[in-house]
mmCIF file of C-alpha atoms in Angstrom:
data_model
loop_
_atom_site.group_PDB
_atom_site.id
_atom_site.type_symbol
_atom_site.label_atom_id
_atom_site.label_comp_id
_atom_site.label_asym_id
_atom_site.label_seq_id
_atom_site.Cartn_x
_atom_site.Cartn_y
_atom_site.Cartn_z
ATOM 1 C CA GLY A 173 -17.422 29.814 -5.994
ATOM 2 C CA CYS A 174 -18.765 26.969 -8.104
ATOM 3 C CA LEU A 175 -19.761 23.773 -6.313
ATOM 4 C CA THR A 176 -18.931 20.237 -7.409
ATOM 5 C CA GLU A 177 -21.158 19.317 -10.347
ATOM 6 C CA TRP A 178 -21.909 16.168 -12.310
ATOM 7 C CA ASP A 179 -23.027 17.096 -15.842
ATOM 8 C CA GLY A 180 -23.964 13.556 -16.833
ATOM 9 C CA VAL A 181 -20.559 12.886 -18.411
ATOM 10 C CA SER A 182 -17.794 14.288 -16.169
ATOM 11 C CA CYS A 183 -17.348 15.352 -12.581
ATOM 12 C CA TRP A 184 -16.308 18.998 -12.094
ATOM 13 C CA SER A 185 -14.703 19.666 -8.720
ATOM 14 C CA ALA A 186 -15.451 22.892 -6.851
ATOM 15 C CA VAL A 187 -13.320 25.958 -7.608
ATOM 16 C CA PRO A 188 -13.405 29.644 -6.564
ATOM 17 C CA VAL A 189 -14.766 32.334 -8.866
ATOM 18 C CA GLY A 190 -12.291 33.242 -11.602
ATOM 19 C CA GLN A 191 -10.660 29.825 -11.807
ATOM 20 C CA SER A 192 -11.304 26.995 -14.256
ATOM 21 C CA ARG A 193 -11.231 23.219 -14.485
ATOM 22 C CA ALA A 194 -10.176 21.008 -17.391
ATOM 23 C CA VAL A 195 -10.941 17.326 -17.896
ATOM 24 C CA ALA A 196 -9.990 14.819 -20.563
ATOM 25 C CA CYS A 197 -12.588 13.068 -22.675
ATOM 26 C CA PRO A 198 -14.069 10.274 -20.538
ATOM 27 C CA ASP A 199 -13.292 6.779 -21.826
ATOM 28 C CA ILE A 200 -16.953 6.157 -22.575
ATOM 29 C CA LEU A 201 -16.826 8.926 -25.204
ATOM 30 C CA HIS A 202 -13.791 7.729 -27.143
ATOM 31 C CA VAL A 203 -13.773 3.955 -27.088
ATOM 32 C CA PHE A 204 -12.605 3.525 -30.673
ATOM 33 C CA LYS A 205 -10.104 6.346 -30.918
ATOM 34 C CA LYS A 206 -8.243 7.905 -27.989
ATOM 35 C CA SER A 207 -8.799 11.664 -28.042
ATOM 36 C CA LYS A 208 -6.284 13.887 -26.246
ATOM 37 C CA ALA A 209 -8.599 16.906 -26.217
ATOM 38 C CA LEU A 210 -9.299 18.716 -22.948
ATOM 39 C CA ILE A 211 -12.692 20.189 -22.123
ATOM 40 C CA GLN A 212 -12.646 23.337 -19.990
ATOM 41 C CA ARG A 213 -15.213 25.154 -17.860
ATOM 42 C CA ASN A 214 -14.765 28.500 -16.130
ATOM 43 C CA CYS A 215 -16.260 29.531 -12.804
ATOM 44 C CA THR A 216 -18.019 32.886 -13.041
ATOM 45 C CA GLU A 217 -20.224 34.911 -10.695
ATOM 46 C CA SER A 218 -23.287 33.313 -12.288
ATOM 47 C CA GLY A 219 -21.889 29.760 -12.038
ATOM 48 C CA TRP A 220 -20.202 27.275 -14.362
ATOM 49 C CA THR A 221 -19.856 28.106 -18.056
ATOM 50 C CA PHE A 222 -20.725 25.566 -20.734
ATOM 51 C CA PRO A 223 -18.022 23.000 -21.621
ATOM 52 C CA SER A 224 -15.536 24.356 -24.174
ATOM 53 C CA PRO A 225 -15.108 22.821 -26.663
ATOM 54 C CA PRO A 226 -18.382 20.868 -26.435
ATOM 55 C CA TYR A 227 -18.180 17.141 -25.867
ATOM 56 C CA TYR A 228 -19.435 16.379 -29.378
ATOM 57 C CA ASN A 229 -16.507 18.361 -30.851
ATOM 58 C CA ALA A 230 -13.751 17.262 -28.479
ATOM 59 C CA CYS A 231 -14.629 13.587 -28.146
ATOM 60 C CA GLU A 232 -15.569 10.697 -30.389
ATOM 61 C CA LEU A 233 -19.280 10.674 -29.638
ATOM 62 C CA GLU A 234 -20.102 7.979 -32.188
ATOM 63 C CA ALA A 235 -18.928 5.376 -29.666
ATOM 64 C CA ILE A 236 -21.615 6.253 -27.095
ATOM 65 C CA GLY A 237 -24.350 4.158 -28.613
ATOM 66 C CA SER A 238 -22.412 0.919 -28.609
ATOM 67 C CA ASN A 239 -23.828 -1.373 -25.936
ATOM 68 C CA ASN A 240 -21.052 -3.888 -26.597
ATOM 69 C CA ASP A 241 -18.418 -1.319 -25.645
ATOM 70 C CA ASN A 242 -20.281 -0.367 -22.476
ATOM 71 C CA GLU A 243 -20.630 -4.018 -21.525
ATOM 72 C CA ALA A 244 -16.920 -4.609 -22.231
ATOM 73 C CA LYS A 245 -16.017 -1.674 -19.988
ATOM 74 C CA ALA A 246 -18.271 -2.953 -17.194
ATOM 75 C CA SER A 247 -16.816 -6.454 -17.591
ATOM 76 C CA TYR A 248 -13.287 -5.019 -17.333
ATOM 77 C CA PHE A 249 -13.988 -3.378 -13.968
ATOM 78 C CA VAL A 250 -15.793 -6.466 -12.637
ATOM 79 C CA THR A 251 -12.779 -8.610 -13.601
ATOM 80 C CA MET A 252 -10.455 -6.079 -11.961
ATOM 81 C CA LYS A 253 -12.469 -6.204 -8.735
ATOM 82 C CA VAL A 254 -12.443 -10.009 -8.660
ATOM 83 C CA LEU A 255 -8.656 -10.047 -9.150
ATOM 84 C CA TYR A 256 -7.829 -7.575 -6.400
ATOM 85 C CA THR A 257 -10.388 -9.140 -4.041
ATOM 86 C CA CYS A 258 -8.648 -12.504 -4.450
ATOM 87 C CA GLY A 259 -5.260 -10.802 -4.032
ATOM 88 C CA TYR A 260 -6.128 -8.976 -0.817
ATOM 89 C CA SER A 261 -7.862 -12.064 0.601
ATOM 90 C CA THR A 262 -4.761 -14.177 -0.063
ATOM 91 C CA SER A 263 -2.517 -11.494 1.440
ATOM 92 C CA LEU A 264 -4.662 -11.124 4.564
ATOM 93 C CA ALA A 265 -4.683 -14.886 5.183
ATOM 94 C CA ALA A 266 -0.884 -15.101 4.752
ATOM 95 C CA LEU A 267 -0.240 -12.047 6.949
ATOM 96 C CA PHE A 268 -2.443 -13.289 9.810
ATOM 97 C CA LEU A 269 -0.680 -16.669 9.656
ATOM 98 C CA ALA A 270 2.748 -14.981 9.687
ATOM 99 C CA ILE A 271 1.821 -12.821 12.694
ATOM 100 C CA GLY A 272 0.558 -15.956 14.466
ATOM 101 C CA ILE A 273 3.862 -17.754 13.834
ATOM 102 C CA PHE A 274 5.961 -14.835 15.127
ATOM 103 C CA SER A 275 3.716 -14.494 18.196
ATOM 104 C CA CYS A 276 3.429 -18.170 19.157
ATOM 105 C CA PHE A 277 7.088 -19.211 19.149
ATOM 106 C CA ARG A 278 9.055 -17.707 22.033
ATOM 107 C CA LYS A 279 12.420 -17.980 20.261
ATOM 108 C CA LEU A 280 11.127 -15.707 17.483
ATOM 109 C CA HIS A 281 10.389 -12.847 19.911
ATOM 110 C CA CYS A 282 12.923 -10.113 19.109
ATOM 111 C CA THR A 283 13.060 -6.489 17.947
ATOM 112 C CA ARG A 284 13.474 -7.470 14.304
ATOM 113 C CA ASN A 285 10.374 -9.663 14.251
ATOM 114 C CA SER A 286 8.393 -7.068 16.239
ATOM 115 C CA ILE A 287 9.073 -4.609 13.413
ATOM 116 C CA HIS A 288 8.005 -7.273 10.913
ATOM 117 C CA ILE A 289 4.711 -7.700 12.804
ATOM 118 C CA HIS A 290 4.045 -3.943 12.620
ATOM 119 C CA PHE A 291 4.870 -4.042 8.901
ATOM 120 C CA PHE A 292 2.447 -6.953 8.408
ATOM 121 C CA THR A 293 -0.233 -5.061 10.358
ATOM 122 C CA SER A 294 0.083 -2.070 8.025
ATOM 123 C CA PHE A 295 -0.621 -4.386 5.073
ATOM 124 C CA ILE A 296 -3.622 -5.830 6.913
ATOM 125 C CA LEU A 297 -4.974 -2.319 7.475
ATOM 126 C CA ARG A 298 -4.438 -1.487 3.804
ATOM 127 C CA GLY A 299 -6.356 -4.561 2.652
ATOM 128 C CA ALA A 300 -9.161 -3.898 5.137
ATOM 129 C CA ALA A 301 -9.299 -0.246 4.035
ATOM 130 C CA VAL A 302 -9.840 -1.297 0.397
ATOM 131 C CA PHE A 303 -12.765 -3.541 1.360
ATOM 132 C CA ILE A 304 -14.247 -0.857 3.623
ATOM 133 C CA LYS A 305 -13.928 1.785 0.895
ATOM 134 C CA ASP A 306 -15.651 -0.482 -1.647
ATOM 135 C CA ALA A 307 -18.453 -1.241 0.817
ATOM 136 C CA VAL A 308 -19.061 2.435 1.651
ATOM 137 C CA LEU A 309 -18.599 4.050 -1.758
ATOM 138 C CA PHE A 310 -19.957 1.469 -4.166
ATOM 139 C CA SER A 311 -22.512 -0.523 -2.184
ATOM 140 C CA ASP A 312 -25.448 1.397 -3.716
ATOM 141 C CA GLU A 313 -25.201 1.799 -7.500
ATOM 142 C CA SER A 314 -28.132 4.226 -7.562
ATOM 143 C CA ILE A 315 -26.073 6.874 -5.717
ATOM 144 C CA ASP A 316 -24.018 9.240 -7.860
ATOM 145 C CA HIS A 317 -20.478 8.649 -6.606
ATOM 146 C CA CYS A 318 -19.232 11.983 -7.976
ATOM 147 C CA THR A 319 -21.590 14.123 -5.884
ATOM 148 C CA MET A 320 -21.584 11.791 -2.886
ATOM 149 C CA SER A 321 -20.414 13.685 0.215
ATOM 150 C CA THR A 322 -21.171 11.810 3.432
ATOM 151 C CA VAL A 323 -19.282 11.466 6.698
ATOM 152 C CA ASN A 324 -18.962 7.699 6.132
ATOM 153 C CA CYS A 325 -17.325 8.024 2.714
ATOM 154 C CA LYS A 326 -14.916 10.729 3.933
ATOM 155 C CA ALA A 327 -13.988 8.588 6.929
ATOM 156 C CA ALA A 328 -13.416 5.577 4.650
ATOM 157 C CA ILE A 329 -11.139 7.600 2.346
ATOM 158 C CA SER A 330 -9.244 9.035 5.331
ATOM 159 C CA PHE A 331 -8.689 5.556 6.801
ATOM 160 C CA PHE A 332 -7.515 4.326 3.385
ATOM 161 C CA GLN A 333 -4.998 7.163 3.069
ATOM 162 C CA TYR A 334 -3.724 6.475 6.609
ATOM 163 C CA SER A 335 -3.203 2.778 5.849
ATOM 164 C CA VAL A 336 -1.301 3.572 2.625
ATOM 165 C CA LEU A 337 0.920 6.078 4.435
ATOM 166 C CA ALA A 338 1.565 3.633 7.299
ATOM 167 C CA ASN A 339 2.470 0.967 4.751
ATOM 168 C CA PHE A 340 5.170 3.116 3.146
ATOM 169 C CA TYR A 341 6.518 4.372 6.476
ATOM 170 C CA TRP A 342 6.843 0.896 7.974
ATOM 171 C CA LEU A 343 8.791 -0.104 4.876
ATOM 172 C CA LEU A 344 10.981 2.920 5.661
ATOM 173 C CA VAL A 345 11.377 1.628 9.237
ATOM 174 C CA GLU A 346 12.438 -1.777 7.872
ATOM 175 C CA GLY A 347 15.163 -0.066 5.860
ATOM 176 C CA MET A 348 16.235 2.108 8.806
ATOM 177 C CA TYR A 349 16.438 -0.906 11.129
ATOM 178 C CA LEU A 350 18.486 -2.875 8.594
ATOM 179 C CA GLN A 351 20.928 0.037 8.300
ATOM 180 C CA THR A 352 21.118 0.293 12.112
ATOM 181 C CA LEU A 353 21.943 -3.419 12.383
ATOM 182 C CA LEU A 354 24.786 -3.072 9.916
ATOM 183 C CA LEU A 355 26.145 0.032 11.669
ATOM 184 C CA LEU A 356 25.930 -1.510 15.138
ATOM 185 C CA THR A 357 27.382 -4.847 13.957
ATOM 186 C CA PHE A 358 24.384 -6.888 15.079
ATOM 187 C CA THR A 359 24.121 -5.229 18.472
ATOM 188 C CA SER A 360 20.375 -5.182 19.079
ATOM 189 C CA ASP A 361 19.168 -2.052 20.859
ATOM 190 C CA LYS A 362 15.527 -2.101 21.988
ATOM 191 C CA ARG A 363 15.595 1.604 22.800
ATOM 192 C CA TYR A 364 14.976 2.406 19.145
ATOM 193 C CA ILE A 365 11.704 0.440 18.911
ATOM 194 C CA TRP A 366 9.610 3.340 20.242
ATOM 195 C CA TRP A 367 11.155 5.694 17.705
ATOM 196 C CA TYR A 368 10.314 3.208 14.978
ATOM 197 C CA ILE A 369 6.720 2.981 16.222
ATOM 198 C CA LEU A 370 6.499 6.773 16.297
ATOM 199 C CA ILE A 371 7.707 6.980 12.696
ATOM 200 C CA GLY A 372 5.632 4.051 11.408
ATOM 201 C CA TRP A 373 2.287 4.980 12.999
ATOM 202 C CA GLY A 374 2.734 8.549 14.258
ATOM 203 C CA VAL A 375 3.919 10.324 11.093
ATOM 204 C CA PRO A 376 1.040 8.923 8.975
ATOM 205 C CA MET A 377 -1.465 9.880 11.687
ATOM 206 C CA LEU A 378 -0.131 13.452 11.825
ATOM 207 C CA THR A 379 -0.161 13.709 8.011
ATOM 208 C CA VAL A 380 -3.737 12.452 7.675
ATOM 209 C CA CYS A 381 -4.924 14.804 10.442
ATOM 210 C CA VAL A 382 -3.369 17.767 8.605
ATOM 211 C CA TRP A 383 -4.976 16.584 5.356
ATOM 212 C CA VAL A 384 -8.418 16.161 6.954
ATOM 213 C CA VAL A 385 -8.290 19.621 8.545
ATOM 214 C CA THR A 386 -7.164 21.136 5.244
ATOM 215 C CA ARG A 387 -9.956 19.482 3.285
ATOM 216 C CA LEU A 388 -12.558 20.479 5.861
ATOM 217 C CA GLN A 389 -11.352 24.060 5.806
ATOM 218 C CA TYR A 390 -10.654 24.682 2.116
ATOM 219 C CA ASP A 391 -12.054 21.880 -0.080
ATOM 220 C CA ASN A 392 -14.859 20.080 1.706
ATOM 221 C CA HIS A 393 -16.570 18.818 -1.443
ATOM 222 C CA GLY A 394 -17.311 15.350 -2.699
ATOM 223 C CA CYS A 395 -15.877 12.282 -1.018
ATOM 224 C CA TRP A 396 -12.252 13.522 -0.832
ATOM 225 C CA ASP A 397 -11.118 10.979 -3.426
ATOM 226 C CA ASP A 398 -10.356 13.642 -6.022
ATOM 227 C CA TYR A 399 -6.678 13.113 -6.822
ATOM 228 C CA THR A 400 -6.569 16.158 -9.104
ATOM 229 C CA SER A 401 -6.900 18.485 -6.115
ATOM 230 C CA LEU A 402 -3.834 20.448 -5.012
ATOM 231 C CA TYR A 403 -4.467 19.289 -1.439
ATOM 232 C CA TRP A 404 -3.719 15.729 -2.551
ATOM 233 C CA TRP A 405 -0.034 16.715 -2.269
ATOM 234 C CA VAL A 406 -0.440 16.742 1.521
ATOM 235 C CA ILE A 407 -0.631 12.933 1.187
ATOM 236 C CA LYS A 408 1.536 12.440 -1.890
ATOM 237 C CA ALA A 409 4.568 14.486 -0.722
ATOM 238 C CA PRO A 410 5.232 12.418 2.497
ATOM 239 C CA ILE A 411 4.920 9.185 0.481
ATOM 240 C CA LEU A 412 7.416 10.414 -2.095
ATOM 241 C CA LEU A 413 9.716 11.522 0.756
ATOM 242 C CA ALA A 414 9.582 8.041 2.338
ATOM 243 C CA ILE A 415 10.346 6.415 -1.027
ATOM 244 C CA PHE A 416 13.275 8.800 -1.633
ATOM 245 C CA VAL A 417 14.787 8.182 1.834
ATOM 246 C CA ASN A 418 14.339 4.434 1.363
ATOM 247 C CA PHE A 419 16.164 4.643 -1.940
ATOM 248 C CA LEU A 420 19.099 6.389 -0.219
ATOM 249 C CA ILE A 421 19.070 3.685 2.473
ATOM 250 C CA PHE A 422 19.046 1.067 -0.283
ATOM 251 C CA LEU A 423 22.207 2.558 -1.819
ATOM 252 C CA ASN A 424 23.936 2.962 1.563
ATOM 253 C CA VAL A 425 23.117 -0.564 2.751
ATOM 254 C CA THR A 426 24.349 -2.003 -0.551
ATOM 255 C CA ARG A 427 27.630 -0.086 -0.109
ATOM 256 C CA MET A 428 28.079 -1.212 3.527
ATOM 257 C CA LEU A 429 27.220 -4.799 2.664
ATOM 258 C CA ALA A 430 29.799 -4.903 -0.130
ATOM 259 C CA GLN A 431 32.460 -3.541 2.253
ATOM 260 C CA LYS A 432 31.670 -6.053 5.010
ATOM 261 C CA ILE A 433 31.593 -9.041 2.666
ATOM 262 C CA ARG A 434 35.008 -8.101 1.218
ATOM 263 C CA SER A 435 36.455 -7.518 4.680
ATOM 264 C CA PRO A 436 38.799 -10.366 5.796
ATOM 265 C CA ASP A 437 37.937 -9.673 9.454
ATOM 266 C CA ILE A 438 34.347 -10.877 9.027
ATOM 267 C CA SER A 439 33.825 -14.616 9.478
ATOM 268 C CA LYS A 440 31.891 -16.702 6.975
ATOM 269 C CA ASN A 441 29.069 -17.189 9.476
ATOM 270 C CA TYR A 442 28.605 -13.439 9.900
ATOM 271 C CA LYS A 443 28.679 -12.927 6.123
ATOM 272 C CA GLN A 444 25.804 -15.389 5.791
ATOM 273 C CA GLN A 445 23.882 -13.500 8.472
ATOM 274 C CA TYR A 446 24.416 -10.217 6.634
ATOM 275 C CA MET A 447 23.157 -11.738 3.384
ATOM 276 C CA ARG A 448 20.125 -13.327 5.031
ATOM 277 C CA LEU A 449 19.098 -10.126 6.816
ATOM 278 C CA THR A 450 19.505 -7.869 3.809
ATOM 279 C CA LYS A 451 18.183 -9.828 0.850
ATOM 280 C CA SER A 452 14.498 -9.442 1.765
ATOM 281 C CA THR A 453 14.624 -5.714 2.538
ATOM 282 C CA LEU A 454 16.867 -4.903 -0.435
ATOM 283 C CA LEU A 455 14.326 -6.653 -2.669
ATOM 284 C CA LEU A 456 11.345 -4.867 -1.153
ATOM 285 C CA ILE A 457 12.714 -1.289 -1.170
ATOM 286 C CA PRO A 458 12.883 -0.963 -4.972
ATOM 287 C CA LEU A 459 9.845 -3.190 -5.461
ATOM 288 C CA PHE A 460 7.508 -0.994 -3.411
ATOM 289 C CA GLY A 461 7.167 2.524 -4.643
ATOM 290 C CA VAL A 462 8.949 2.437 -8.018
ATOM 291 C CA HIS A 463 5.671 2.553 -9.936
ATOM 292 C CA TYR A 464 4.407 5.200 -7.491
ATOM 293 C CA VAL A 465 7.309 7.505 -8.371
ATOM 294 C CA VAL A 466 6.810 6.896 -12.098
ATOM 295 C CA PHE A 467 3.095 7.714 -11.982
ATOM 296 C CA ALA A 468 3.663 10.717 -9.692
ATOM 297 C CA LEU A 469 5.506 12.445 -12.531
ATOM 298 C CA PHE A 470 2.409 12.389 -14.772
ATOM 299 C CA PRO A 471 -1.052 13.989 -14.387
ATOM 300 C CA GLU A 472 -3.670 11.828 -12.703
ATOM 301 C CA HIS A 473 -5.754 11.299 -15.878
ATOM 302 C CA ILE A 474 -2.810 9.739 -17.777
ATOM 303 C CA GLY A 475 -2.284 5.992 -17.636
ATOM 304 C CA VAL A 476 -5.434 5.271 -15.620
ATOM 305 C CA ASP A 477 -5.599 1.618 -16.718
ATOM 306 C CA ALA A 478 -1.939 1.036 -15.795
ATOM 307 C CA ARG A 479 -2.450 2.735 -12.418
ATOM 308 C CA LEU A 480 -5.441 0.517 -11.682
ATOM 309 C CA TYR A 481 -3.484 -2.593 -12.604
ATOM 310 C CA PHE A 482 -0.435 -1.753 -10.479
ATOM 311 C CA GLU A 483 -2.298 -0.300 -7.481
ATOM 312 C CA LEU A 484 -5.141 -2.810 -7.284
ATOM 313 C CA VAL A 485 -4.132 -6.087 -8.937
ATOM 314 C CA LEU A 486 -0.360 -6.274 -8.352
ATOM 315 C CA GLY A 487 -0.569 -4.201 -5.166
ATOM 316 C CA SER A 488 -3.097 -6.601 -3.670
ATOM 317 C CA TYR A 489 -0.519 -9.431 -3.627
ATOM 318 C CA GLN A 490 2.232 -7.371 -1.968
ATOM 319 C CA GLY A 491 1.164 -8.485 1.509
ATOM 320 C CA PHE A 492 1.485 -12.133 0.476
ATOM 321 C CA LEU A 493 4.961 -11.436 -0.945
ATOM 322 C CA VAL A 494 6.047 -9.733 2.295
ATOM 323 C CA ALA A 495 4.815 -12.653 4.429
ATOM 324 C CA LEU A 496 6.610 -15.053 2.099
ATOM 325 C CA LEU A 497 9.950 -13.235 2.245
ATOM 326 C CA TYR A 498 10.035 -12.299 5.933
ATOM 327 C CA CYS A 499 8.338 -15.363 7.440
ATOM 328 C CA PHE A 500 7.653 -18.448 5.323
ATOM 329 C CA LEU A 501 11.041 -18.469 3.547
ATOM 330 C CA ASN A 502 12.948 -17.413 6.676
ATOM 331 C CA GLY A 503 15.387 -20.162 7.682
ATOM 332 C CA GLU A 504 15.086 -19.293 11.381
ATOM 333 C CA VAL A 505 11.279 -19.602 11.235
ATOM 334 C CA GLN A 506 11.457 -22.878 9.310
ATOM 335 C CA ALA A 507 13.932 -24.345 11.810
ATOM 336 C CA GLU A 508 11.741 -23.338 14.769
ATOM 337 C CA ILE A 509 8.631 -24.846 13.165
ATOM 338 C CA LYS A 510 10.480 -28.100 12.413
ATOM 339 C CA ARG A 511 11.833 -28.240 15.975
ATOM 340 C CA ASN A 512 8.408 -27.763 17.545
ATOM 341 C CA TRP A 513 6.833 -30.181 15.059
ATOM 342 C CA GLY A 514 9.416 -32.805 16.054
ATOM 343 C CA LYS A 515 8.733 -32.218 19.762
ATOM 344 C CA TRP A 516 4.974 -32.532 19.158
ATOM 345 C CA GLN A 517 5.421 -35.785 17.237
ATOM 346 C CA SER A 518 7.659 -37.220 19.984
ATOM 347 C CA SER A 519 5.108 -36.204 22.610
ATOM 348 C CA MET A 520 2.284 -37.858 20.676
ATOM 349 C CA GLU A 521 4.276 -41.073 20.187
ATOM 350 C CA SER A 522 5.130 -41.118 23.906
ATOM 351 C CA ASN A 523 1.463 -40.684 24.859
ATOM 352 C CA VAL A 524 0.385 -43.475 22.498
ATOM 353 C CA PHE A 525 3.077 -45.789 23.948
ATOM 354 C CA ASN A 526 1.998 -45.017 27.528
ATOM 355 C CA LEU A 527 -1.651 -45.702 26.687
ATOM 356 C CA ALA A 528 -0.749 -48.982 24.989
ATOM 357 C CA THR A 529 1.396 -50.016 27.980
ATOM 358 C CA GLN A 530 -1.408 -49.225 30.429
ATOM 359 C CA ASP A 531 -3.907 -51.273 28.413
ATOM 360 C CA PHE A 532 -1.478 -54.221 28.236
ATOM 361 C CA THR A 533 -0.743 -54.215 31.976
ATOM 362 C CA ALA A 534 -4.431 -53.862 32.781
#
């Protein structure tokens, strides 16, 4: 077949003999006017054919010579990187603090908060994976990223895909646990925690292993970050499945919650507990994954700027939002912090009084 090739303008992924690839005009070639033309190359026994139609016919080549446009494009990506770096840094700090709060206070140790800690950890892995991927793939600007094919870059991409999968599946676990609580009428059952761990960490691990083996066997070219490849569906399909199941859980939990709130047998105290437990998860289920479903319906080269904004900029602050909803705004957490703060203040005042008394008697 034809190997991956960088022709100075576009990256052409490897294909078998007899197949073809098509790419849209790169942004650098149509800055002033968006061209919807596709350039195609066929793979023959003698190698790649020339681009058809040629770039100078399909794209607006008059924009190439503009240094201002190139500088504006570079400035756009630099700004984007600064924004998502700040977002992931803020999220990581908030998530580590939230895990510390759940771990330090004994009264907060329960199955529900253990699941929250796993959920927070998946966000930490996702943020770390973004920084690792940037460090491995883009640390050396002299290297052509399109033809780069090292063990380090493939490992970084694989770890990134695992963290994204784990993130979606722990959100699924949050929804499943909320539904279980409503079905069992607040009867906590710790037997399910190992099943939740198996779903949250095990399913993503199995999926990524299948994807890695598939890429090694059938498409071991480039750095495995080619989202136009058919093998990308090995990752995309389980994510879409998790989002779909979460949406069904969202509808079912909403139905059960409406029934319980209207029921005269449920006390006002229990109704408040139902509302407190469900509001965070019911907000997160539609919030995470809606844009993913929308973009999944379109080819990868459509809406690139919008994808970057949602995935990198807005997505980078999702960890902070999760820590805010599940920990910092949680009434139980706030009450426990206030209680321990009051005990610490009383202890300090008692120690100061004892020291002052000792000095006076001496």
